[in-house]
XYZ file of N, CA, C and O in Angstrom:
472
model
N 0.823 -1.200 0.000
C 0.000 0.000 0.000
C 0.866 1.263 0.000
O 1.925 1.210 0.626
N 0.421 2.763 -0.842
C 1.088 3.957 -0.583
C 0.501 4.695 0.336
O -0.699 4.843 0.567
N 1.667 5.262 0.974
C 1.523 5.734 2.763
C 1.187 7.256 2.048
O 1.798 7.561 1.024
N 0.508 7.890 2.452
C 0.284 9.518 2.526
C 0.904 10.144 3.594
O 0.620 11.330 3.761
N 1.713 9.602 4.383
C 2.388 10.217 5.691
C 3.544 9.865 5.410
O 4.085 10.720 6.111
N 4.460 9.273 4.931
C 6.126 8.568 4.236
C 6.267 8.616 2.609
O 5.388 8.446 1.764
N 7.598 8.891 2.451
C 8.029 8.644 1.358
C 8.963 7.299 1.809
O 9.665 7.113 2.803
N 8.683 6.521 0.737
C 9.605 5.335 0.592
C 10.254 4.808 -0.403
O 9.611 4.200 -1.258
N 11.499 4.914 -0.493
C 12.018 4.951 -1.608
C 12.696 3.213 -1.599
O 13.405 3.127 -0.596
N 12.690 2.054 -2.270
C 13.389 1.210 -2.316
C 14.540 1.248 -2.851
O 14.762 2.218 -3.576
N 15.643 0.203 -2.664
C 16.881 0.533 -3.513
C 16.969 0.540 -4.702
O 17.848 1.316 -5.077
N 16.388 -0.045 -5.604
C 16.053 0.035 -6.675
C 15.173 0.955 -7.834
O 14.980 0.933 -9.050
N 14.645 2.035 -6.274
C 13.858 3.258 -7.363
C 14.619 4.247 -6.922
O 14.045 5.223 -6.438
N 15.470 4.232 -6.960
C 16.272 5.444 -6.480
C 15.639 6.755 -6.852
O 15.173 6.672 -7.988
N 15.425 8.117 -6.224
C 15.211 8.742 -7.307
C 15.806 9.385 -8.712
O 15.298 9.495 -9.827
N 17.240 9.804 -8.127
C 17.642 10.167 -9.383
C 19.446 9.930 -9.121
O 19.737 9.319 -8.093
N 20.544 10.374 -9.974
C 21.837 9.727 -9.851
C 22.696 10.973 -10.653
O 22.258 11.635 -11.594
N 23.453 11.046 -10.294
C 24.361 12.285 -11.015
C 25.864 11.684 -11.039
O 26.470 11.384 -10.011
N 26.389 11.545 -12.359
C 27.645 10.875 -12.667
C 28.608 12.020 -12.726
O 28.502 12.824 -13.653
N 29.569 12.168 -11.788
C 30.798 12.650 -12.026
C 31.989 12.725 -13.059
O 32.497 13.601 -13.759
N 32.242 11.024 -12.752
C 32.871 10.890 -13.610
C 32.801 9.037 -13.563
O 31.988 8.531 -12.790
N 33.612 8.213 -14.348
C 32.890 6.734 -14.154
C 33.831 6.292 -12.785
O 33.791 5.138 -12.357
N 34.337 6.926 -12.411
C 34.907 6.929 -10.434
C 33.972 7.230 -9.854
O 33.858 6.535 -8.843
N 33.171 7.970 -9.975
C 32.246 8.707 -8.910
C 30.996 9.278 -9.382
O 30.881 10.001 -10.372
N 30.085 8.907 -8.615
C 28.479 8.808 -8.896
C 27.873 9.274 -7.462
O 28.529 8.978 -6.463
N 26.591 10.024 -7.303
C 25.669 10.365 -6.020
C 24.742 9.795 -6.691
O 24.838 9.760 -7.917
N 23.512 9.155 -5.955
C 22.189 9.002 -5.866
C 21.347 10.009 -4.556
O 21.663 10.488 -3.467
N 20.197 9.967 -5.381
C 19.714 11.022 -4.849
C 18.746 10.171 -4.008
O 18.353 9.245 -4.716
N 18.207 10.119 -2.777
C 17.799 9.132 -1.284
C 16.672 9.791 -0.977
O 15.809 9.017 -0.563
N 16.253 11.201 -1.025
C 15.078 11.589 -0.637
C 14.118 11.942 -2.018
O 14.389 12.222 -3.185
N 13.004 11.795 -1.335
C 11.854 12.791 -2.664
C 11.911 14.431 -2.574
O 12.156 15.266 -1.703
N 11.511 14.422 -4.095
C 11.904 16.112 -3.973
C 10.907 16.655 -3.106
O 11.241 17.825 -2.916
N 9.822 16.398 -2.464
C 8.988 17.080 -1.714
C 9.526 17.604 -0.495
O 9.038 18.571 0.089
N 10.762 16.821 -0.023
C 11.321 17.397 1.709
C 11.866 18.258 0.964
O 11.887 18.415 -0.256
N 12.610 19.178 2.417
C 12.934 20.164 2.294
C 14.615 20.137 2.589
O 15.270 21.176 2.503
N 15.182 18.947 2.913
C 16.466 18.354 2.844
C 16.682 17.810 1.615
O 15.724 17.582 0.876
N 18.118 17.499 1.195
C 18.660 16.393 0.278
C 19.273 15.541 0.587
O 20.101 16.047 1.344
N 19.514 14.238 0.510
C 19.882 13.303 0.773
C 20.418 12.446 0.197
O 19.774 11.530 -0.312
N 21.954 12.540 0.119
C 22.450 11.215 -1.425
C 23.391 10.290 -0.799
O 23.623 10.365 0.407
N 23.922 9.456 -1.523
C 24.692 8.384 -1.090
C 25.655 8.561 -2.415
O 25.298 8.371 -3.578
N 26.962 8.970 -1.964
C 27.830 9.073 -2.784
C 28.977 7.981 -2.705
O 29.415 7.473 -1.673
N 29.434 7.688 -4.205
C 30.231 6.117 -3.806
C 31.543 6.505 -5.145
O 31.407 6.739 -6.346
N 32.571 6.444 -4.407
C 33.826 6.997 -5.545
C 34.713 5.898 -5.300
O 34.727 5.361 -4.192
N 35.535 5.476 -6.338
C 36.037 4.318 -6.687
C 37.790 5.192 -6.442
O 38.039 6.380 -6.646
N 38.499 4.385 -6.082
C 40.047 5.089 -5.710
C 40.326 6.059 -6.929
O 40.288 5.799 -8.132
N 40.557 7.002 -6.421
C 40.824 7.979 -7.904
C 40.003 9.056 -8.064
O 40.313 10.164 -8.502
N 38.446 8.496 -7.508
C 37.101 9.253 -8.570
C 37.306 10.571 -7.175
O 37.847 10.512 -6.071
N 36.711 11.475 -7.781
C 36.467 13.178 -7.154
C 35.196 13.328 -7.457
O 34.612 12.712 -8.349
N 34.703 14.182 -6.701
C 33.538 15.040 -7.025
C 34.640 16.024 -7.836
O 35.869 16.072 -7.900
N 33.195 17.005 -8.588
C 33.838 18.653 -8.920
C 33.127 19.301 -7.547
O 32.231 18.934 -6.788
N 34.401 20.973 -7.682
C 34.302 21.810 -6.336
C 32.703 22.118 -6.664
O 32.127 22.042 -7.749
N 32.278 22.421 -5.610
C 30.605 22.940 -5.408
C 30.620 23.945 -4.316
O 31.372 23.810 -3.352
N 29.806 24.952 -4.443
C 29.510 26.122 -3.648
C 28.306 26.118 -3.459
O 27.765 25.822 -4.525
N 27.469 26.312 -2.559
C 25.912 26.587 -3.062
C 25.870 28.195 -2.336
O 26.347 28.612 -1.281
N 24.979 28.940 -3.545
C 24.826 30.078 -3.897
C 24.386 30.991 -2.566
O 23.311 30.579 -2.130
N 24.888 32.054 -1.843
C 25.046 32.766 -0.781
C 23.771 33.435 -1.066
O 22.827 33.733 -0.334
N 23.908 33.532 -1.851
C 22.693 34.657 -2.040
C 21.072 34.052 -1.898
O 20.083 34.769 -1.745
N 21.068 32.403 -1.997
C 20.060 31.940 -2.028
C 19.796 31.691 -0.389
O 18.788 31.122 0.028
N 20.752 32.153 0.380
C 20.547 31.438 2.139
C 21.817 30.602 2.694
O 22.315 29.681 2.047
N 22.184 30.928 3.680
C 22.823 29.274 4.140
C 22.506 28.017 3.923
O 21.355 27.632 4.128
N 23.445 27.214 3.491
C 23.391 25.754 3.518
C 24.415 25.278 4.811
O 25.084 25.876 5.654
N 24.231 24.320 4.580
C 24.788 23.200 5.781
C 24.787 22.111 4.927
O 23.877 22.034 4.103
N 26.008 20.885 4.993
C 25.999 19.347 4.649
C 26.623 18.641 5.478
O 27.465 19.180 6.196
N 26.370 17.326 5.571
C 26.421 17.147 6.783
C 26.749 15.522 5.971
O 25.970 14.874 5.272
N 28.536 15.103 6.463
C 28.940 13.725 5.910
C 29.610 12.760 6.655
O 30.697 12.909 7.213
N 28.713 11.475 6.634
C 28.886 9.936 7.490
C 29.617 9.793 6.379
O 29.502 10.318 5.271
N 30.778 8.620 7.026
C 31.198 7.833 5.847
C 30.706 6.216 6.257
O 30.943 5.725 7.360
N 29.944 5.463 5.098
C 29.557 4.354 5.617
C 30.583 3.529 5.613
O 30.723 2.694 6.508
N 31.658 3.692 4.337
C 33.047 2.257 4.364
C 33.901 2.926 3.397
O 33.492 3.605 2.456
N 35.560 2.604 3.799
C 36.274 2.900 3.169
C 37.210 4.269 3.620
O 37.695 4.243 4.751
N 37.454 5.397 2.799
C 37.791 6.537 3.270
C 38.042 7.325 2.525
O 38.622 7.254 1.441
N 37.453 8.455 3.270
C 37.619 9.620 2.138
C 37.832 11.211 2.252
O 37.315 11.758 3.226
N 38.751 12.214 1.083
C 38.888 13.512 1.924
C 38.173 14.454 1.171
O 37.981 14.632 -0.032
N 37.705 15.212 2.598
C 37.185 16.120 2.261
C 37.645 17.538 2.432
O 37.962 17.923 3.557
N 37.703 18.311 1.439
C 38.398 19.796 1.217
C 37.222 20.696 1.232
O 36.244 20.804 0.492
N 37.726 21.478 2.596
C 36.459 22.926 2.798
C 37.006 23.893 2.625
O 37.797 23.923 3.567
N 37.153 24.747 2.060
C 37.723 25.732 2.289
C 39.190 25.642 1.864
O 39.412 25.591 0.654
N 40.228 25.618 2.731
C 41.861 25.172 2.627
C 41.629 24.073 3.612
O 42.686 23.469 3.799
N 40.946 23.740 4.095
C 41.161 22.287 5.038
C 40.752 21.397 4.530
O 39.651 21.267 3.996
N 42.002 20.307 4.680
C 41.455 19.024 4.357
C 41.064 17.775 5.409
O 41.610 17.564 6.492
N 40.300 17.234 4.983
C 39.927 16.651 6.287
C 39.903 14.661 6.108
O 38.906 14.341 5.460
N 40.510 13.778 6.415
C 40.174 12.543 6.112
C 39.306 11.999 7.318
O 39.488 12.174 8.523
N 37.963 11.041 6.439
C 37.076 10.326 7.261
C 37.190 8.921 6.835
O 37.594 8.409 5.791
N 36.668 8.388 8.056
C 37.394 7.115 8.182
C 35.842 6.335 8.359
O 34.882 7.016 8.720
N 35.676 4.781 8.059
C 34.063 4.286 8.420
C 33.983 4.663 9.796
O 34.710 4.384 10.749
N 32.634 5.565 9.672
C 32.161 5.851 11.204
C 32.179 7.345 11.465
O 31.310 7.927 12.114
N 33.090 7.841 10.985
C 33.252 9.274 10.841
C 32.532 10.423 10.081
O 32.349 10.332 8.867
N 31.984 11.878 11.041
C 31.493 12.238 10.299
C 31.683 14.112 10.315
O 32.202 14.410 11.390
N 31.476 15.084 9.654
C 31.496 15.947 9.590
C 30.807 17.272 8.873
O 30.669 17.283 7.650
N 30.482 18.123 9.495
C 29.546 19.254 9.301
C 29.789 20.793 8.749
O 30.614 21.320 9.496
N 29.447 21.530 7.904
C 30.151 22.554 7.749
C 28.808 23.623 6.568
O 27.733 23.497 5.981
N 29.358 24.120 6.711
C 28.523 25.392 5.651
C 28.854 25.494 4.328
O 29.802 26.190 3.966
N 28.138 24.843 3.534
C 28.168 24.337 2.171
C 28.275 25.793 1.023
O 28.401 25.805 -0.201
N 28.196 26.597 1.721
C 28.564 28.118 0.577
C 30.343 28.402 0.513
O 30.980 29.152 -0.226
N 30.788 27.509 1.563
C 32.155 27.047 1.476
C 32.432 26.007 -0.033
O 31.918 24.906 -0.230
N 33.251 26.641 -0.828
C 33.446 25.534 -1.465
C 34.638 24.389 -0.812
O 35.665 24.413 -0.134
N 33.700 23.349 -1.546
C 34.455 22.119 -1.179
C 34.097 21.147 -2.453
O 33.391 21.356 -3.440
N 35.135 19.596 -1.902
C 35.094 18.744 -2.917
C 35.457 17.599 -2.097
O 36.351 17.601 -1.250
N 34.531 16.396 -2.474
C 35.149 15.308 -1.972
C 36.323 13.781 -3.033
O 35.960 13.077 -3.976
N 37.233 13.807 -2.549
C 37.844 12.418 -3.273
C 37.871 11.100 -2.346
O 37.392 10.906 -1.229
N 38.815 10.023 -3.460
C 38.825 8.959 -2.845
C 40.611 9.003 -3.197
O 41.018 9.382 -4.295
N 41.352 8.649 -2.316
C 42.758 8.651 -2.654
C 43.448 7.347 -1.737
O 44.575 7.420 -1.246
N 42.668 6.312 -1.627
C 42.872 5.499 -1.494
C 42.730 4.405 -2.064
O 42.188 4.507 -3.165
N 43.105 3.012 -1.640
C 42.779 1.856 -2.611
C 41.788 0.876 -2.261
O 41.873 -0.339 -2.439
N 40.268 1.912 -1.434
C 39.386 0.985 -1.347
C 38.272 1.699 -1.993
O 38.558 2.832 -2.381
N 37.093 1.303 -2.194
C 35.947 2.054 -2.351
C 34.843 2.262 -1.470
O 34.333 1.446 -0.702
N 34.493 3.623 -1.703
C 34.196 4.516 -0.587
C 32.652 4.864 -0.553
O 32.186 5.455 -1.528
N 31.929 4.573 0.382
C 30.745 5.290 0.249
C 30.471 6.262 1.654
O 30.895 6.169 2.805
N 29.763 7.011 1.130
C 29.293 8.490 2.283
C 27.909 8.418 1.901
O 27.461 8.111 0.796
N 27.170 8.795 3.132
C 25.719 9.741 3.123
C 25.898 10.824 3.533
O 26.536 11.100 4.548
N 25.226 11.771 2.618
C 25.917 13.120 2.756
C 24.433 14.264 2.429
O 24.002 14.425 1.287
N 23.907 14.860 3.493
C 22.386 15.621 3.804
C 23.006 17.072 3.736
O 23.906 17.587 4.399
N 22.231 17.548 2.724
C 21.822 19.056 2.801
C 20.707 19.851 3.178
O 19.556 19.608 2.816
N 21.085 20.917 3.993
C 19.581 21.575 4.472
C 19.847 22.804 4.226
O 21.022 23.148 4.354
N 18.849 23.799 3.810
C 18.061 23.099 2.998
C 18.456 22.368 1.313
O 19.520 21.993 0.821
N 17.233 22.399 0.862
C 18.009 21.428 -0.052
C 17.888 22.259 -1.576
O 17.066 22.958 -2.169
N 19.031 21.795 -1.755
C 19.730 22.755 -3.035
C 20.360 21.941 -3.888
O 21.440 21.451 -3.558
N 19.681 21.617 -5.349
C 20.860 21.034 -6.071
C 21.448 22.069 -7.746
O 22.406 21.675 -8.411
């Protein structure tokens, strides 16, 4: 049955997926109706995001990144930061930043924006 009080997304309906590069891919975890974003990003040793800013002028952001396995760094600003499974970290997303994988495992993060901006 469909709930009128939940969104439920199975693994298989993801809603949507944004390719970086063939290292690195996000899926997108929430419906566009919240007012957060929610992806699961998974980069293969090597793969990067590109730098991202989200726009000052539209409000503060915030993102906010678990790493589920593997490890990975993240660059805010001039800091770099490595997370390890279990680890997680918070910061103001009008900062540009970028995440890689510079290791030799593969890496996944859940990684929430509020509000939500893509």
């Amino acid at each position: 049955p469909i709930s009128k009080i939940v969104d439920l997304i199975k693994k298989d309906e993801r809603i949507d997926q944004y390719v970086y590069d063939p290292k690195a891919k996000t899926e997108i975890l929430t419906s566009p109706k919240r007012s957060f974003l929610v992806q699961e990003l998974t980069l293969l040793p090597g793969g990067a995001t590109k730098t991202e800013e989200d726009p000052i002028e539209l409000g503060k952001f915030e993102k906010w990144v678990y790493c589920l396995s593997g490890k990975i760094d993240c660059t805010v600003g001039t800091e770099k930061h490595t997370l390890n499974k279990g680890d997680c970290l918070s910061f103001e997303s009008n900062i540009p930043h970028y995440f890689e994988n510079n290791f030799s495992r593969k890496t996944r993060c859940i990684i929430v924006q509020n509000p939500r901006h893509i």
